[in-house]
XYZ file of C-alpha atoms in Angstrom:
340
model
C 0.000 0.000 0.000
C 1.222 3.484 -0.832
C 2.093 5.980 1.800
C -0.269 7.128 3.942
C -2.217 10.283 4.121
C -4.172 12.218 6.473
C -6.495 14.303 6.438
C -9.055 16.632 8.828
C -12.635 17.346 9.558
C -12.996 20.336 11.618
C -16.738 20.629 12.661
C -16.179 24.132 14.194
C -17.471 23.008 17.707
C -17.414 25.637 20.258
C -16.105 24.607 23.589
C -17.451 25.676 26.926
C -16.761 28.771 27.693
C -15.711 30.332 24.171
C -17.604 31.310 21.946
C -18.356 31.427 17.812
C -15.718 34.134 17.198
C -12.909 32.045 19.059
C -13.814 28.921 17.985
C -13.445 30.456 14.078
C -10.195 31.730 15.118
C -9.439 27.636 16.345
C -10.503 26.313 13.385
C -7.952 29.043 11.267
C -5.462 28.077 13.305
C -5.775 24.297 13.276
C -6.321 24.899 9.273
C -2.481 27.127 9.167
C -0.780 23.789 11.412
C -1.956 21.431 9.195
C -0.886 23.311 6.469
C 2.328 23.500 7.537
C 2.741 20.211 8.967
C 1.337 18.142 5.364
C -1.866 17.092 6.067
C -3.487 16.159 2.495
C -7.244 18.296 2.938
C -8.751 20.372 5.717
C -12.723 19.784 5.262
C -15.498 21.609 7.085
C -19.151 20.735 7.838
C -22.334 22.122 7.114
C -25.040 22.009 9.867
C -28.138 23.716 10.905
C -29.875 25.106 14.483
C -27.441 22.789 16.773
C -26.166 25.834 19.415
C -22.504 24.655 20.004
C -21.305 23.900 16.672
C -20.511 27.730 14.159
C -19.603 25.433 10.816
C -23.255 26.291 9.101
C -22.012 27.600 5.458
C -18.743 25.900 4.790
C -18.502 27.575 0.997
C -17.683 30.959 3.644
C -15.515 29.614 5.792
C -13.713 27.797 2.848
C -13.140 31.115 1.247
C -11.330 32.661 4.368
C -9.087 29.342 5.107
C -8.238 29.739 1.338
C -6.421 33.145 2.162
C -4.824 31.832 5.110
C -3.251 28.826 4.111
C -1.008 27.997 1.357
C -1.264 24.505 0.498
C -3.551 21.812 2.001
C -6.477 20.900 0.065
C -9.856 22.863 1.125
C -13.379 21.405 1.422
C -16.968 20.882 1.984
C -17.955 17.585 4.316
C -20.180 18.165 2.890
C -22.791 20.547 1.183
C -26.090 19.352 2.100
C -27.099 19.685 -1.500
C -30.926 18.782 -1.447
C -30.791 22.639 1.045
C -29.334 24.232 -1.961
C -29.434 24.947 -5.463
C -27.133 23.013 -7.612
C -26.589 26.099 -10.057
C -25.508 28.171 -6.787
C -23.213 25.489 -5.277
C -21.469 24.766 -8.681
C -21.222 28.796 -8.529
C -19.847 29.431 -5.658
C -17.516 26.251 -6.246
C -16.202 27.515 -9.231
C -15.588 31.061 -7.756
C -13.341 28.932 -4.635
C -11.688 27.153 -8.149
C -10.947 30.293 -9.472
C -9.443 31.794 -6.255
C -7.782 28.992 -5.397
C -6.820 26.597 -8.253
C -6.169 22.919 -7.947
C -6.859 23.341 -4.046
C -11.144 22.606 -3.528
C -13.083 19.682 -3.218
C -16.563 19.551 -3.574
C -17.837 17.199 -1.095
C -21.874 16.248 -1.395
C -24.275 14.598 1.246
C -27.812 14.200 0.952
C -28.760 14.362 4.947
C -30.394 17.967 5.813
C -27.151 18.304 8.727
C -29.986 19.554 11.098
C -33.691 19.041 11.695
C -36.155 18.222 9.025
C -38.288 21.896 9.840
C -34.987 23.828 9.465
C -34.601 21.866 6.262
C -37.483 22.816 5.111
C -36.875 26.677 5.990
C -33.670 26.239 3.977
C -35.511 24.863 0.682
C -38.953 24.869 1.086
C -39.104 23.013 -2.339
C -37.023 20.127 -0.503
C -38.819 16.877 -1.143
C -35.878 14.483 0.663
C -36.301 12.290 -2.425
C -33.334 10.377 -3.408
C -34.748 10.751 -7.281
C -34.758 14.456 -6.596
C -30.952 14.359 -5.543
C -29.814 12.217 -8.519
C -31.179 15.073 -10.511
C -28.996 17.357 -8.689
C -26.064 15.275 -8.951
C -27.108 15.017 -12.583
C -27.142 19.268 -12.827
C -24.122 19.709 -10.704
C -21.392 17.496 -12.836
C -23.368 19.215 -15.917
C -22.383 22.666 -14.474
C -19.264 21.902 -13.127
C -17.428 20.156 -16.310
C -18.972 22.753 -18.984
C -20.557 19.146 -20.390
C -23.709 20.038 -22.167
C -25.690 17.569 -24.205
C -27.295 18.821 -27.551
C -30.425 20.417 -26.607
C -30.118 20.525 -23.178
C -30.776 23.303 -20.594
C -26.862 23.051 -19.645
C -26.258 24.750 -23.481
C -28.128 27.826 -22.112
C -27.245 28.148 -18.473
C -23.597 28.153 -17.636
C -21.855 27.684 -13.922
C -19.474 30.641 -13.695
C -17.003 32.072 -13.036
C -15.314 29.787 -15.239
C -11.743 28.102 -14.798
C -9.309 26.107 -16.328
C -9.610 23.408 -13.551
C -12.766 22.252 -11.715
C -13.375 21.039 -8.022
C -13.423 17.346 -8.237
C -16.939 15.989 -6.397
C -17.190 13.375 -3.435
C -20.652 11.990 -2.214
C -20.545 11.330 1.420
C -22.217 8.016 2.935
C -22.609 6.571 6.255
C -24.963 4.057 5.218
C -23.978 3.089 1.938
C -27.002 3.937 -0.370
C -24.447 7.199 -1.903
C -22.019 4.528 -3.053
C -24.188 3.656 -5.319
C -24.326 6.931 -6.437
C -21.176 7.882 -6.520
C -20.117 4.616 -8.354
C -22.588 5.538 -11.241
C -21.639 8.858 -11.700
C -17.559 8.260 -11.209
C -16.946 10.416 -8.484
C -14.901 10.182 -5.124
C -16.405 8.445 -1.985
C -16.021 8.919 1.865
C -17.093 6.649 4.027
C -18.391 8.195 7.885
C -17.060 6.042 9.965
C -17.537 8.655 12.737
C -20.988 8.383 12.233
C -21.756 4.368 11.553
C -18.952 2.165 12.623
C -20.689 -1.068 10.814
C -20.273 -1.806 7.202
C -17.599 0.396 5.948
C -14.884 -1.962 3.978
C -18.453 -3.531 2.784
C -19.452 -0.491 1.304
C -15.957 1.172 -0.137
C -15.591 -2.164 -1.830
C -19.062 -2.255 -3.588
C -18.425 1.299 -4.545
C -14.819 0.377 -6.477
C -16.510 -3.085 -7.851
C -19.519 -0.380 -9.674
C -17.250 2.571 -10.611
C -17.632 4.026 -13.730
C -15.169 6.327 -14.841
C -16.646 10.312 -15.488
C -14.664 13.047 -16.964
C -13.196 14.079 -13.275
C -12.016 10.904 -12.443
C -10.746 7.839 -14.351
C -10.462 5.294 -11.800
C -11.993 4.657 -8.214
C -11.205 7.179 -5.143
C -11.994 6.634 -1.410
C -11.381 7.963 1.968
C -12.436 7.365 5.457
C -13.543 9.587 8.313
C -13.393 8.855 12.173
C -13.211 10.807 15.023
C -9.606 10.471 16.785
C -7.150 11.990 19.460
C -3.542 11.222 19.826
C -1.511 12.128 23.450
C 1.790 10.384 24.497
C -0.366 10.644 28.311
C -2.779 8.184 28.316
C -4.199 9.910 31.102
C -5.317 12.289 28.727
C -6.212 9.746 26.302
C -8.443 7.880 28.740
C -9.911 11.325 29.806
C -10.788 12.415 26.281
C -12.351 9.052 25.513
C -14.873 9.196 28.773
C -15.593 12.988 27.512
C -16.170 11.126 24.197
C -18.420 8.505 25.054
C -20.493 11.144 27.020
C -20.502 13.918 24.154
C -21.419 11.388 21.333
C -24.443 9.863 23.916
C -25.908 13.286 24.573
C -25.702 14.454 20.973
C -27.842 10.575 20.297
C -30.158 11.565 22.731
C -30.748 15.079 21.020
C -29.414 17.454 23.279
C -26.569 20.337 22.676
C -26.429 21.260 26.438
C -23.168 22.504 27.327
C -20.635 19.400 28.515
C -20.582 19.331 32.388
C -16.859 18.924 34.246
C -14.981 15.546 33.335
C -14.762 15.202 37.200
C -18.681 15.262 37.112
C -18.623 12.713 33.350
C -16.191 10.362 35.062
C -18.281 9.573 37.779
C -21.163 8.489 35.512
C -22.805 4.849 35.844
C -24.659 4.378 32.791
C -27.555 2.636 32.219
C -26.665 -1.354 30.660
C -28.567 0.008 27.720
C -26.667 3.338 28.020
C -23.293 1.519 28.070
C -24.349 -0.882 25.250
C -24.355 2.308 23.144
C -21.175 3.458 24.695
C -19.494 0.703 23.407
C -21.003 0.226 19.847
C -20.254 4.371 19.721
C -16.448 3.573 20.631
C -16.568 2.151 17.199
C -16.888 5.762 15.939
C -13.204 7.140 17.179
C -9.838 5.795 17.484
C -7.413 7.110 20.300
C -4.016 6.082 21.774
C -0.793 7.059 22.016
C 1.347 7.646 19.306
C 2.113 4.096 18.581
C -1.356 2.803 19.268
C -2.644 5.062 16.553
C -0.196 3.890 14.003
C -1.303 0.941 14.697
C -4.794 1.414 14.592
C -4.740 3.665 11.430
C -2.910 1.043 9.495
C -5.324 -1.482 10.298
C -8.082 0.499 9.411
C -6.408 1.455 5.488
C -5.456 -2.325 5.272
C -8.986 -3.068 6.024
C -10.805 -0.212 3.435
C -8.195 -0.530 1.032
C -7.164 3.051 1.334
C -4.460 5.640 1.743
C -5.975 7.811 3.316
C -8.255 8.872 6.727
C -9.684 12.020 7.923
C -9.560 13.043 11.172
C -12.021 14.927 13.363
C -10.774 15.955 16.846
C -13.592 17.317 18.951
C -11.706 18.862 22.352
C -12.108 20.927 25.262
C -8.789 21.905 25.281
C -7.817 23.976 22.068
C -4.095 22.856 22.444
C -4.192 19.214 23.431
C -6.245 18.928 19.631
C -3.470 21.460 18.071
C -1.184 18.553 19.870
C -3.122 15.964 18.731
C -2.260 16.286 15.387
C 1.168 17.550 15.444
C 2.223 13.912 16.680
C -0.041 12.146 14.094
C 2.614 14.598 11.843
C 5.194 13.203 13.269
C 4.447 9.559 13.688
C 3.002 9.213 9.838
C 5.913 11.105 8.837
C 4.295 13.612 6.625
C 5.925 15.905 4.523
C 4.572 19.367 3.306
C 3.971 19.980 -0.495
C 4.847 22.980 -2.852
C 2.512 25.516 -2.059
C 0.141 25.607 -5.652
């Protein structure tokens, strides 16, 4: 297997006691580190009416990392597309092409990343049809690649700014039914491990056994995403796990409360139910030292049959995530590209 890569989801969470201006200023930060230290993307999220987490229009907050880094790879995980119009996102795509060539991904889901009535604020014309987002994946690689069949709406309305290069498009699955999708219409697929930790190899494999090549992309291409922390304490490993278990529970259970003390977390007794979920949820994150993450990161590209995993890091302390993934740097041994 070639070398591996890693990359980051930053969610924009906003720990307690900060607030959405800081935790902006966190997620420039980790964006500049990464940069530096040759991470292969930086993604961001896209959610709706959850309190603690700022990351609601990633095509923004795309546009500002753009200016402040220099090389890692910028992009959406994902636009919610059926909340948008394709036309606009293959806009406002092209524009982050434009202004920052060879460095955006486009990455697509098809879950509203909130509540079905803020959905339905967003697009009131939203049906949450899986026909009605084919036809926007249909539109958006019509208005993205300039292809326009004889005849065809795309010969009259064209996606600009236009560019000599155009963000390549991933679907985004936790269940599998995008695969599908994406291995119909030859784009790039990342599997959410962070959010389903059943299923995965299944589903990357059916994906490269359909693919059909597009004009973006000749062959298949796959990553995976989990949630993950690396300390050389394991104090502090142990600690962010219980934090973990807690935070993933509560946000299950449909409550964005602040998180109360660890002190107050680690004295928990769950429920057997409760802790039944703990420990399927556990399947959601990896954690360890240094060498325990090598380890486990390894197994998990031997198992997908990838190069590459992205990393999201959710922490109450800003520097022990900054930390986090300087030793993943260190430990993969990555090395920083030319700046494009």
């Amino acid at each position: 297997m070639s070398k591996i890569k890693l990359s980051v989801l930053d969610q924009s969470v906003v720990r307690n006691g900060s607030n959405t201006r800081e935790t902006l200023l966190e997620t420039k930060a980790l964006a500049q580190l990464t940069d530096s230290l040759g991470y292969e993307r930086f993604w961001v999220s896209e959610h709706h009416n959850i309190a603690n987490i700022a990351g609601t229009t990633p095509e923004v907050l795309m546009a500002y990392l753009g200016a402040e880094t220099q090389r890692i790879r910028l992009g959406a995980a994902g636009i919610m597309l059926p909340n948008h119009s394709s036309l606009k996102v293959a806009e406002n795509f092209r524009m982050l092409e434009a202004l920052f060539p060879g460095r955006i991904d486009l990455g697509i889901g098809r879950a509203p990343g909130g509540d079905r009535l803020t959905a339905r604020l967003l697009n009131p014309q939203n049906t949450f049809s899986e026909q009605d987002f084919v036809q926007q994946i249909v539109d958006l690689q019509h208005f993205l690649t300039d292809n326009a069949p004889p005849g065809s709406i795309y010969e009259k309305v064209k996606a600009l700014p236009q560019a000599s290069t155009a963000p390549p498009m991933w679907l985004l699955t936790s269940s599998g039914g995008s695969a599908n999708i994406a291995a119909h219409f030859g784009t790039a697929l990342s599997f959410a491990q962070f959010i389903n930790p059943n299923g995965g190899p299944e589903t990357v494999a059916h994906y490269r056994e359909r693919f059909r090549p597009s004009l973006s992309l000749a062959t298949p291409l796959a990553n995976v995403g989990i949630f993950g922390f690396c300390s050389e304490s394991e104090e502090l490993v142990d600690r962010w796990q219980t934090i973990m278990d807690y935070r993933i529970l509560n946000i299950e259970r449909g409550r964005d409360t602040p998180l109360p003390p660890y002190e107050e977390i680690a004295e928990i007794e769950y429920m057997p139910d409760e802790q039944l979920r703990v420990n399927y949820n556990r399947g959601r994150m990896i954690c360890g030292t240094p060498k325990q993450m090598k380890e486990k990161i390894e197994k998990m590209c031997a198992e997908y049959g990838v190069n590459e995993i992205v990393i999201s890091t959710m922490s109450e302390n800003a520097e022990e995530r900054m930390e986090s993934f300087r030793l993943l740097a260190r430990t993969f041994e990555l090395m920083p590209r030319a700046a494009l």
